[in-house]
Coordinates of C-alpha atoms and ligand atoms in Angstrom, one line a residue:
Chain A
X2 CA -92.0 20.6 172.9
X3 CA -94.5 22.6 171.0
X4 CA -97.3 21.2 168.8
X5 CA -98.2 21.3 165.1
X6 CA -101.6 22.4 164.0
X7 CA -102.8 18.8 163.6
X8 CA -101.5 17.9 167.0
X9 CA -103.4 20.7 168.6
X10 CA -106.6 19.7 166.8
X11 CA -106.2 16.1 167.7
X12 CA -105.7 16.9 171.4
X13 CA -108.8 19.1 171.4
X14 CA -111.0 16.4 169.8
X15 CA -109.7 13.2 171.4
X16 CA -112.7 11.0 172.3
X17 CA -110.8 7.7 172.8
X18 CA -107.4 6.1 172.4
X19 CA -108.3 2.4 172.2
X20 CA -104.7 1.5 171.6
X21 CA -101.5 3.4 171.7
X22 CA -101.1 5.3 168.4
X23 CA -104.8 5.2 167.5
X24 CA -106.8 8.3 168.1
X25 CA -110.6 8.4 167.8
X26 CA -111.6 12.0 167.2
X27 CA -114.9 13.8 167.7
X28 CA -116.0 15.3 164.4
X29 CA -117.3 18.8 163.8
X30 CA -118.3 18.1 160.2
X31 CA -119.3 15.0 158.3
X32 CA -119.6 15.9 154.6
X33 CA -121.4 13.8 152.1
X34 CA -121.8 13.5 148.3
X35 CA -123.9 11.2 146.2
X36 CA -121.2 8.8 145.0
X37 CA -119.8 7.5 148.3
X38 CA -122.7 8.1 150.7
X39 CA -125.6 6.0 149.3
X40 CA -123.9 2.7 150.0
X41 CA -123.3 3.9 153.6
X42 CA -126.9 4.8 153.9
X43 CA -128.0 1.4 152.5
X44 CA -125.7 -0.4 154.9
X45 CA -127.1 1.6 157.9
X46 CA -130.6 0.7 156.8
X47 CA -129.6 -2.9 156.4
X48 CA -128.2 -2.9 160.0
X49 CA -131.4 -1.2 161.2
X50 CA -129.3 1.8 162.3
X51 CA -130.6 4.5 159.9
X52 CA -129.8 7.4 162.3
X53 CA -127.5 10.4 162.2
X54 CA -125.4 11.6 165.1
X55 CA -126.2 15.3 164.6
X56 CA -128.1 16.7 161.6
X57 CA -126.6 20.1 162.0
X58 CA -123.0 18.8 161.6
X59 CA -123.8 16.8 158.6
X60 CA -123.7 18.6 155.2
X61 CA -124.6 17.0 151.9
X62 CA -124.4 17.8 148.2
X63 CA -125.1 16.2 144.9
X64 CA -122.1 17.2 142.8
X65 CA -120.3 14.5 141.0
X66 CA -122.9 13.9 138.3
X67 CA -125.6 16.5 138.3
X68 CA -128.2 16.9 137.0
X69 CA -128.4 13.1 136.9
X70 CA -127.3 11.6 133.5
X71 CA -129.0 8.2 133.7
X72 CA -131.1 5.9 135.9
X73 CA -128.2 4.8 138.1
X74 CA -127.0 8.3 138.9
X75 CA -130.6 9.4 139.4
X76 CA -130.9 6.6 142.0
X77 CA -127.8 7.7 143.8
X78 CA -129.1 11.3 143.9
X79 CA -132.5 10.1 145.1
X80 CA -130.9 8.0 147.9
X81 CA -129.0 11.0 149.2
X82 CA -132.0 13.3 148.8
X83 CA -134.4 11.0 150.6
X84 CA -132.0 10.4 153.4
X85 CA -131.3 14.2 153.8
X86 CA -135.1 14.7 154.0
X87 CA -135.7 11.8 156.4
X88 CA -133.1 13.1 158.8
X89 CA -133.9 16.8 158.3
X90 CA -130.4 17.7 157.2
X91 CA -130.9 21.3 156.5
X92 CA -127.7 21.9 154.6
X93 CA -128.4 19.7 151.7
X94 CA -127.6 21.1 148.2
X95 CA -129.6 19.8 145.2
X96 CA -129.8 20.8 141.6
X97 CA -129.7 24.6 141.2
X98 CA -128.0 25.2 144.5
X99 CA -125.3 22.6 144.2
X100 CA -121.7 22.8 143.4
X101 CA -118.4 21.0 143.8
X102 CA -118.2 19.9 147.4
X103 CA -114.8 21.3 148.3
X104 CA -115.7 24.7 146.8
X105 CA -119.3 24.8 148.1
X106 CA -118.8 23.8 151.7
X107 CA -116.1 26.4 152.4
X108 CA -118.1 29.1 150.6
X109 CA -121.0 28.4 153.0
X110 CA -118.8 29.0 156.0
X111 CA -119.0 25.4 157.2
X112 CA -115.3 25.0 157.8
X113 CA -113.6 26.9 160.6
X114 CA -110.1 26.9 162.1
X115 CA -109.6 24.1 164.5
X116 CA -112.4 21.9 163.1
X117 CA -112.2 18.2 162.3
X118 CA -114.0 17.1 159.2
X119 CA -114.3 13.9 157.1
X120 CA -115.8 13.1 153.8
X121 CA -115.9 10.1 151.6
X122 CA -113.7 12.0 149.1
X123 CA -109.9 12.1 148.9
X124 CA -109.7 15.8 148.2
X125 CA -111.3 16.6 151.6
X126 CA -107.7 17.7 152.4
X127 CA -108.7 21.0 150.7
X128 CA -110.5 22.3 153.8
X129 CA -107.2 22.3 155.7
X130 CA -106.7 25.7 154.0
X131 CA -108.8 27.1 157.0
X132 CA -106.4 25.7 159.6
X133 CA -108.7 22.6 160.0
X134 CA -107.9 18.9 160.1
X135 CA -110.0 17.5 157.2
X136 CA -109.4 14.1 155.8
X137 CA -110.8 11.9 153.0
X138 CA -112.1 8.6 154.1
X139 CA -113.8 5.6 152.7
X140 CA -117.5 4.7 153.0
X141 CA -117.2 2.7 156.2
X142 CA -115.5 5.6 158.0
X143 CA -118.1 7.9 156.6
X144 CA -120.8 5.5 157.8
X145 CA -119.5 5.5 161.4
X146 CA -119.0 9.2 161.2
X147 CA -122.7 9.7 160.2
X148 CA -123.8 7.3 163.0
X149 CA -121.5 8.2 165.8
X150 CA -119.7 11.4 164.9
X151 CA -116.3 9.9 165.4
X152 CA -113.4 8.8 163.2
X153 CA -110.2 6.9 164.0
X154 CA -106.8 8.0 162.8
X155 CA -103.2 7.2 163.4
X156 CA -101.9 10.5 164.7
X157 CA -100.3 12.0 161.6
X158 CA -96.8 13.3 161.5
X159 CA -96.3 16.7 160.0
X160 CA -94.2 17.9 157.1
X161 CA -93.5 21.6 157.1
X162 CA -93.2 23.3 153.7
X163 CA -91.9 26.8 153.9
X164 CA -92.6 28.8 150.7
X165 CA -90.4 31.8 150.6
X166 CA -89.6 34.5 148.0
X167 CA -92.5 35.8 145.9
X168 CA -94.4 34.3 142.9
X169 CA -93.6 36.1 139.7
X170 CA -96.3 37.3 137.4
X171 CA -98.2 34.5 135.7
X172 CA -97.2 31.9 138.3
X173 CA -99.9 30.6 140.6
X174 CA -100.7 28.3 143.6
X175 CA -101.3 25.5 141.1
X176 CA -97.7 25.8 139.8
X177 CA -96.4 25.8 143.4
X178 CA -98.3 22.6 144.4
X179 CA -97.4 20.8 141.2
X180 CA -93.8 21.6 141.9
X181 CA -94.0 20.5 145.5
X182 CA -95.6 17.2 144.6
X183 CA -92.9 16.7 142.0
X184 CA -90.4 17.1 144.8
X185 CA -92.2 15.0 147.4
X186 CA -93.3 12.2 145.1
X187 CA -96.8 10.5 145.0
X188 CA -96.2 8.8 148.4
X189 CA -93.8 11.3 149.9
X190 CA -96.4 12.5 152.5
X191 CA -98.3 9.2 153.2
X192 CA -99.6 9.3 156.8
X193 CA -98.4 12.9 157.1
X194 CA -100.1 16.3 157.2
X195 CA -98.4 19.0 155.0
X196 CA -98.3 22.3 156.8
X197 CA -97.7 25.3 154.5
X198 CA -95.9 28.3 155.9
X199 CA -94.1 31.4 154.7
X200 CA -94.7 34.7 153.0
X201 CA -96.0 33.2 149.8
X202 CA -98.8 31.4 151.6
X203 CA -99.5 34.5 153.8
X204 CA -99.9 36.5 150.6
X205 CA -102.3 34.0 149.1
X206 CA -106.1 34.4 148.9
X207 CA -108.3 31.6 150.4
X208 CA -109.0 30.4 146.9
X209 CA -105.2 30.0 146.3
X210 CA -104.7 28.3 149.6
X211 CA -107.5 25.8 148.8
X212 CA -105.7 25.0 145.5
X213 CA -102.5 24.3 147.5
X214 CA -104.2 22.1 150.1
X215 CA -106.4 20.3 147.6
X216 CA -103.5 18.5 146.1
X217 CA -101.8 17.3 149.4
X218 CA -103.4 13.9 148.8
X219 CA -101.6 13.7 145.4
X220 CA -98.4 13.3 147.5
X221 CA -100.2 10.9 149.8
X222 CA -100.8 13.5 152.5
X223 CA -103.8 13.1 154.9
X224 CA -104.4 16.9 154.9
X225 CA -102.8 20.1 153.7
X226 CA -103.0 22.8 156.4
X227 CA -102.5 26.6 156.2
X228 CA -102.2 28.8 159.3
X229 CA -105.3 30.8 160.1
X230 CA -104.7 34.5 159.8
X231 CA -106.6 37.7 158.9
X232 CA -107.3 36.4 155.4
X233 CA -109.1 33.4 156.9
X234 CA -111.1 35.7 159.2
X235 CA -112.0 38.1 156.4
X236 CA -113.3 35.1 154.3
X237 CA -115.4 33.8 157.2
X238 CA -116.5 37.1 158.6
X239 CA -120.1 37.2 157.4
X240 CA -120.6 33.8 159.1
X241 CA -118.8 34.5 162.4
X242 CA -119.6 38.1 163.1
X243 CA -122.2 37.1 165.8
X244 CA -119.6 35.0 167.5
X245 CA -116.9 37.6 167.9
X246 CA -116.8 41.3 169.0
X247 CA -114.3 42.1 166.2
X248 CA -112.1 40.6 163.5
X249 CA -109.2 41.0 165.8
X250 CA -110.9 38.9 168.5
X251 CA -111.7 36.2 165.9
X252 CA -108.1 36.3 164.8
X253 CA -106.9 35.9 168.3
X254 CA -109.2 33.0 169.0
X255 CA -108.3 31.2 165.7
X256 CA -104.6 31.6 166.2
X257 CA -104.6 29.2 169.0
X258 CA -104.5 26.6 166.2
X259 CA -101.3 27.9 164.7
X260 CA -98.3 25.6 165.1
X261 CA -96.0 26.4 167.9
X262 CA -92.5 27.8 167.0
X263 CA -90.9 24.8 168.5
X264 CA -93.2 22.2 167.0
X265 CA -91.7 18.9 165.9
X266 CA -91.7 18.1 162.2
X267 CA -90.7 14.9 160.4
X268 CA -89.4 17.0 157.6
X269 CA -88.9 20.6 156.9
X270 CA -88.7 21.7 153.2
X271 CA -87.8 25.1 152.1
X272 CA -88.7 26.3 148.6
X273 CA -87.9 29.7 147.3
X274 CA -90.5 30.1 144.6
X275 CA -89.2 33.4 143.1
X276 CA -87.8 31.6 140.1
X277 CA -90.6 29.1 139.7
X278 CA -92.2 29.0 136.2
X279 CA -95.6 27.5 135.2
X280 CA -95.7 23.7 135.7
X281 CA -97.5 20.9 133.9
X282 CA -97.8 17.2 134.4
X283 CA -96.9 14.6 131.8
X284 CA -97.5 10.8 132.0
X285 CA -100.0 9.3 134.4
X286 CA -98.8 10.3 137.9
X287 CA -99.2 13.7 139.5
X288 CA -95.5 13.8 140.5
X289 CA -94.5 13.7 136.8
X290 CA -94.0 17.4 136.5
X291 CA -92.2 19.6 134.0
X292 CA -92.3 23.2 133.1
X293 CA -94.9 24.3 130.6
X294 CA -92.1 25.5 128.5
X295 CA -90.6 22.0 128.3
X296 CA -93.9 20.5 127.3
X297 CA -94.9 23.4 125.0
X298 CA -96.1 22.3 121.6
X299 CA -97.9 19.1 122.8
X300 CA -101.3 19.0 121.0
X301 CA -104.5 18.8 123.1
X302 CA -108.1 17.9 122.1
X303 CA -109.9 19.4 125.1
X304 CA -109.3 22.1 127.7
X305 CA -111.2 21.7 131.0
X306 CA -111.3 24.6 133.5
X307 CA -113.1 23.9 136.8
X308 CA -113.1 21.4 139.6
X309 CA -112.3 21.6 143.3
X310 CA -108.7 22.5 142.5
X311 CA -109.3 25.4 140.2
X312 CA -112.9 26.2 139.6
X313 CA -113.1 29.2 142.0
X314 CA -113.5 32.8 141.1
X315 CA -109.8 33.6 141.2
X316 CA -109.2 30.8 138.8
X317 CA -111.9 32.0 136.4
X318 CA -110.4 35.5 136.5
X319 CA -106.9 34.2 135.7
X320 CA -108.2 32.2 132.8
X321 CA -110.5 35.0 131.5
X322 CA -107.6 37.5 131.6
X323 CA -105.7 35.3 129.1
X324 CA -108.8 34.6 127.0
X325 CA -110.1 38.1 126.7
X326 CA -110.3 39.1 123.0
X327 CA -109.1 35.7 121.9
X328 CA -110.8 32.7 120.4
X329 CA -109.8 29.1 121.0
X330 CA -108.1 26.9 118.4
X331 CA -110.6 25.2 116.2
X332 CA -109.0 21.8 117.0
X333 CA -109.9 22.3 120.7
X334 CA -113.0 21.8 122.7
X335 CA -113.0 24.3 125.6
X336 CA -115.2 23.5 128.7
X337 CA -115.5 25.7 131.8
X338 CA -117.4 24.7 134.9
X339 CA -117.6 27.3 137.6
X340 CA -117.4 25.3 140.8
X341 CA -120.5 26.7 142.6
X342 CA -123.6 28.7 141.7
X343 CA -122.3 31.8 143.6
X344 CA -119.0 31.6 141.6
X345 CA -121.1 31.3 138.4
X346 CA -123.1 34.4 139.4
X347 CA -120.0 36.3 140.3
X348 CA -118.4 35.4 137.0
X349 CA -121.5 36.5 135.2
X350 CA -121.5 39.9 137.0
X351 CA -117.8 40.4 136.2
X352 CA -118.3 39.5 132.5
X353 CA -116.1 36.5 132.7
X354 CA -118.7 34.1 131.3
X355 CA -119.1 36.4 128.3
X356 CA -115.3 36.2 127.8
X357 CA -115.4 32.4 127.9
X358 CA -118.3 32.2 125.5
X359 CA -116.9 34.7 123.1
X360 CA -113.7 32.6 123.1
X361 CA -115.7 29.6 122.1
X362 CA -116.0 27.8 125.5
X363 CA -118.9 25.6 126.5
X364 CA -120.0 26.8 130.0
X365 CA -121.5 24.0 132.1
X366 CA -123.4 24.1 135.4
X367 CA -121.3 23.6 138.6
X368 CA -120.4 19.9 138.8
X369 CA -117.3 17.6 139.0
X370 CA -118.3 16.4 135.5
X371 CA -115.4 15.4 133.3
X372 CA -112.9 15.6 136.2
X373 CA -113.5 11.9 137.0
X374 CA -114.7 11.0 133.5
X375 CA -118.3 10.6 134.4
X376 CA -120.1 13.3 132.4
X377 CA -119.8 16.7 130.7
X378 CA -116.6 16.1 128.6
X379 CA -115.5 12.5 128.9
X380 CA -112.5 11.8 126.7
X381 CA -112.3 9.2 124.0
X382 CA -109.5 6.7 123.6
X383 CA -106.3 8.4 122.6
X384 CA -107.5 12.0 123.4
X385 CA -105.6 14.5 125.4
X386 CA -107.0 17.0 127.8
X387 CA -105.3 20.0 129.4
X388 CA -107.1 20.3 132.7
X389 CA -107.1 22.4 135.8
X390 CA -108.0 19.4 138.0
X391 CA -105.8 17.4 140.3
X392 CA -105.4 13.8 138.9
X393 CA -103.9 12.6 135.7
X394 CA -104.2 8.8 136.2
X395 CA -104.6 6.7 133.1
X396 CA -108.2 6.8 132.1
X397 CA -109.2 9.3 134.8
X398 CA -111.2 11.5 132.4
X399 CA -112.2 8.6 130.1
X400 CA -110.8 5.3 129.2
X401 CA -107.6 5.6 127.1
X402 CA -107.5 9.4 127.7
X403 CA -104.5 11.4 128.7
X404 CA -104.6 14.4 131.1
X405 CA -102.1 17.2 131.6
X406 CA -102.6 19.1 134.9
X407 CA -101.9 22.8 134.9
X408 CA -103.0 26.2 136.2
X409 CA -106.1 28.0 134.7
X410 CA -103.8 30.5 133.0
X411 CA -101.8 27.7 131.3
X412 CA -105.0 25.9 130.3
X413 CA -106.5 29.1 128.9
X414 CA -103.3 29.8 126.8
X415 CA -103.3 26.2 125.7
X416 CA -106.9 26.5 124.5
X417 CA -106.0 29.5 122.3
X418 CA -103.1 27.8 120.6
X419 CA -104.3 24.1 120.7
X420 CA -100.9 23.0 122.1
X421 CA -99.5 23.2 125.6
X422 CA -98.4 26.8 126.0
X423 CA -96.8 28.9 128.7
X424 CA -99.3 31.8 129.0
X425 CA -96.4 34.3 129.6
X426 CA -95.3 33.8 126.0
X427 CA -98.6 34.8 124.4
Chain B
X850 CA -117.9 -11.5 161.2
X851 CA -114.2 -12.3 160.8
X852 CA -113.2 -13.1 157.2
X853 CA -110.9 -15.8 156.0
X854 CA -107.4 -15.0 154.7
X855 CA -104.7 -16.5 152.5
X856 CA -105.0 -18.8 149.5
X857 CA -103.8 -18.6 145.8
X858 CA -101.8 -15.6 144.8
X859 CA -101.6 -13.2 142.0
X860 CA -98.7 -10.8 141.8
X861 CA -99.0 -7.3 140.5
X862 CA -95.4 -6.2 140.1
X863 CA -95.7 -2.4 139.9
X864 CA -95.7 0.5 142.4
X865 CA -98.4 3.1 142.7
X866 CA -101.4 1.1 141.5
X867 CA -104.2 3.5 142.0
X868 CA -107.9 3.1 142.8
X869 CA -109.0 4.2 139.3
X870 CA -107.0 1.2 138.0
X871 CA -108.6 -1.1 140.7
X872 CA -112.1 0.1 139.9
X873 CA -112.7 2.8 137.2
X874 CA -114.9 5.7 138.3
X875 CA -117.6 4.9 135.7
X876 CA -118.7 1.9 137.9
X877 CA -119.1 4.1 141.0
X878 CA -122.8 4.5 140.0
X879 CA -123.5 0.9 141.1
X880 CA -125.6 0.8 144.3
X881 CA -124.3 -2.6 145.5
X882 CA -120.9 -4.1 146.1
X883 CA -121.8 -7.3 144.2
X884 CA -122.5 -5.4 141.0
X885 CA -118.8 -4.4 140.9
X886 CA -117.7 -8.0 140.6
X887 CA -116.8 -8.2 136.9
X888 CA -114.8 -5.0 136.8
X889 CA -111.9 -5.9 139.2
X890 CA -108.6 -4.2 138.1
X891 CA -110.2 -3.6 134.7
X892 CA -108.0 -0.6 133.8
X893 CA -104.7 -2.0 135.1
X894 CA -102.2 -2.2 132.3
X895 CA -99.4 -4.6 133.3
X896 CA -97.3 -7.0 131.2
X897 CA -98.7 -10.5 131.5
X898 CA -101.8 -9.3 133.5
X899 CA -105.3 -10.0 132.2
X900 CA -108.1 -8.6 134.2
X901 CA -110.4 -11.3 132.7
X902 CA -107.9 -14.1 133.1
X903 CA -108.1 -17.3 135.1
X904 CA -105.2 -16.2 137.4
X905 CA -107.1 -13.2 138.8
X906 CA -110.3 -15.3 138.9
X907 CA -108.6 -17.9 141.1
X908 CA -106.6 -15.6 143.3
X909 CA -107.6 -14.7 146.9
X910 CA -104.3 -12.9 147.7
X911 CA -102.6 -10.0 145.9
X912 CA -98.9 -9.3 146.3
X913 CA -97.7 -6.0 145.0
X914 CA -95.3 -3.1 145.5
X915 CA -95.3 0.4 147.0
X916 CA -98.2 2.8 147.6
X917 CA -100.9 0.4 146.5
X918 CA -104.4 1.9 146.4
X919 CA -103.3 5.5 145.9
X920 CA -105.7 8.2 144.6
X921 CA -109.4 8.3 145.2
X922 CA -110.9 7.4 148.6
X923 CA -113.5 5.1 147.0
X924 CA -114.1 2.1 149.2
X925 CA -115.3 0.4 145.9
X926 CA -111.6 -0.6 145.6
X927 CA -111.5 -2.9 148.6
X928 CA -115.1 -3.9 147.9
X929 CA -114.3 -5.1 144.3
X930 CA -111.5 -7.2 145.9
X931 CA -113.9 -8.4 148.6
X932 CA -116.6 -9.6 146.2
X933 CA -113.9 -11.4 144.2
X934 CA -112.9 -13.2 147.4
X935 CA -109.6 -11.3 147.7
X936 CA -109.4 -10.6 151.4
X937 CA -105.6 -10.3 151.7
X938 CA -103.2 -7.8 150.1
X939 CA -99.5 -8.0 150.7
X940 CA -97.6 -4.9 149.6
X941 CA -94.5 -2.9 150.4
X942 CA -96.7 0.0 151.4
X943 CA -100.2 1.5 151.0
X944 CA -101.9 4.8 150.5
X945 CA -103.5 5.7 153.8
X946 CA -107.2 5.8 152.9
X947 CA -107.0 2.5 151.0
X948 CA -105.2 0.8 153.9
X949 CA -107.8 2.0 156.4
X950 CA -110.6 1.0 154.1
X951 CA -109.2 -2.5 154.0
X952 CA -109.2 -2.8 157.8
X953 CA -112.5 -1.1 158.1
X954 CA -114.0 -3.8 156.0
X955 CA -112.3 -6.4 158.2
X956 CA -109.8 -7.3 155.4
X957 CA -106.0 -7.6 155.7
X958 CA -103.5 -5.1 154.3
X959 CA -100.1 -6.6 155.2
X960 CA -97.0 -4.6 154.8
X961 CA -93.6 -6.3 154.2
X962 CA -90.2 -4.8 153.4
X963 CA -89.1 -4.7 149.8
X964 CA -86.6 -7.6 150.2
X965 CA -89.5 -9.9 151.4
X966 CA -91.7 -8.8 148.5
X967 CA -88.9 -9.5 146.1
X968 CA -88.5 -13.0 147.5
X969 CA -92.3 -13.6 147.3
X970 CA -92.5 -12.3 143.7
X971 CA -89.6 -14.6 142.8
X972 CA -91.1 -17.6 144.4
X973 CA -94.4 -16.9 142.8
X974 CA -92.8 -16.7 139.4
X975 CA -90.7 -19.9 139.9
X976 CA -93.7 -21.8 141.2
X977 CA -95.5 -21.1 137.9
X978 CA -98.9 -20.1 139.4
X979 CA -99.0 -22.7 142.2
X980 CA -98.1 -20.5 145.1
X981 CA -100.4 -20.3 148.1
X982 CA -100.3 -18.1 151.2
X983 CA -101.2 -19.2 154.7
X984 CA -101.9 -16.4 157.1
X985 CA -101.5 -16.8 160.9
X986 CA -102.9 -13.6 162.2
X987 CA -102.2 -14.5 165.9
X988 CA -98.6 -15.1 165.2
X989 CA -98.4 -12.2 162.7
X990 CA -96.8 -14.4 160.1
X991 CA -97.4 -15.7 156.6
X992 CA -96.1 -18.8 154.9
X993 CA -95.8 -19.0 151.2
X994 CA -95.7 -22.5 149.6
X995 CA -95.2 -23.2 145.9
X996 CA -93.7 -25.9 143.7
X997 CA -90.4 -24.0 143.9
X998 CA -90.2 -24.0 147.7
X999 CA -91.5 -22.2 150.7
X1000 CA -90.8 -19.2 152.8
X1001 CA -92.1 -17.7 156.0
X1002 CA -92.3 -14.0 156.9
X1003 CA -93.5 -12.1 159.9
X1004 CA -95.4 -8.9 159.7
X1005 CA -96.4 -6.0 161.9
X1006 CA -100.0 -5.0 162.4
X1007 CA -101.2 -2.3 164.8
X1008 CA -103.4 -3.6 167.6
X1009 CA -106.2 -1.4 166.4
X1010 CA -106.1 -2.8 162.9
X1011 CA -106.0 -6.3 164.3
X1012 CA -109.0 -5.5 166.5
X1013 CA -110.9 -4.4 163.4
X1014 CA -110.0 -7.6 161.5
X1015 CA -111.1 -9.7 164.5
X1016 CA -114.3 -7.7 164.9
X1017 CA -115.1 -8.0 161.1
X1018 CA -114.8 -4.3 160.5
X1019 CA -115.1 -0.8 161.9
X1020 CA -118.9 -0.5 162.0
X1021 CA -119.1 -3.5 164.3
X1022 CA -116.3 -2.3 166.4
X1023 CA -117.4 1.4 166.7
X1024 CA -121.0 0.4 167.3
X1025 CA -120.1 -1.7 170.3
X1026 CA -117.9 1.0 171.8
X1027 CA -119.3 4.5 171.0
Ligands
SF4_617 S1 -113.9 18.1 141.2 FE1 -112.8 16.1 140.7 S2 -111.3 15.8 142.3 FE2 -112.8 17.4 143.0 S3 -114.3 16.3 144.2 FE3 -115.0 16.4 142.1 S4 -114.3 14.5 141.1 FE4 -113.2 14.8 143.0

């Protein structure tokens, strides 16, 4: 019997199997941000074990609330900053160089096919877009990861999702993943990895693949995984060219992580996405999904474009293409947060920032910001936000606020009209 | 150090209770677990449930439905339970990260089939707030006792999760071994 990508990565990283079914893996990356790491640091200090297993494999960023908004968030940032200095963690990203973790770390070339990575953040599943096994964990797992470079997992089962056909114009990776979550349900992939296959994924950019994998957790999945191919190699090339004689050689090496043709899946789902139309969530669970057309006309107070789901350059281009020459409704507050400084610069170079500002958007620095209701656009009781993020839980963007998840194109169209709008109808 | 389990119960009769409901993100700026204490389940909207009520205040065991603890990876969710002396959760199923966080903290996330949870919820209701749970980890069984009767259920726990509970958590376990 062949192996899935996750099974191959597990086999190659197995440190220990203390009990049948429990696998302790060696970690290639332990990723840290300022919300979940400081308590791990404090606990290590309290245990008199303030050490790190390998300061080249640990990467850290201040991204959730940045620049700090108050004394408490300033303390969290300081704890992470001091710790990074103390242990000479070179890849630490502070104000001016920081961005949303799941956009920044891939962009720096930190994630490679076949890697294992953990982070104290549920959307760590994003990094599976590179053919890696990357899982969100809690602070205790993070703490042990920092100290020992290991993490324990039940070996996940794999769900294979075949995406066939071709996306029609105006339909994006976000629409695909919202649709898939609607089909799987919020716990349809618990303890499973979701492996994405098929011509639709093969045709996707890395940005789009990250959008796809980012939301695996919203179906309960441990990680979303795409198969490494030439698109992966091209994205990583500037970081790996010393390692390989040619792109073809890199491709060959990376393809050892592709699932075998006779791999065993708990479930295989086939979706022909040719007829898929833009999707939007309603209610307070990410599997409550309808078409934008069905929800069209629903008024919104705020439109938020950014986050680890859809704050990358492709996303800003999609939104700007809709906004160009338009202005947003005067009942709407538009906020756009490019996910990293490089994305911000690129958007400046391409004139996208100008388009957003001319349309009436507030452009913020790269940060998670309003996505988790902590800064830069928190909703008030009863307000509604059209957002390109990944979570619509009650109160997620502010107590009593309502969130509709959608693609950047749908969000942009919605900002123009002030009500949920299928961008293809503009 | 191994924790104590069992005690008075509160039932949260809804599936998919997420970690934002257990502890809202705005409190994630606290730098100690203890500081979270007053905010337990603050954003949970559920008929008959009062996050500031006596029932939650007294409870050391939660019984609930499917997919408990879904959403964010924040360990603040088990911590806010821990600092409120709730060391035992009994549910139909859990989100993976939350479940692991519970065991990593040396706490118990017990999984029972829907029919058992139905029975527990009913007994809890009929016992009008008097139900207690006794946990026998060695025997992998729990006993519910209330004014309306009693019932015993057995549960599965992986040997690894059991070892974490015995050790008092993953840091202790991993530090001794790796
Ligand atoms: S952008 Fe939102 S979902 Fe992504 S890491 Fe930040 S808070 Fe989490």
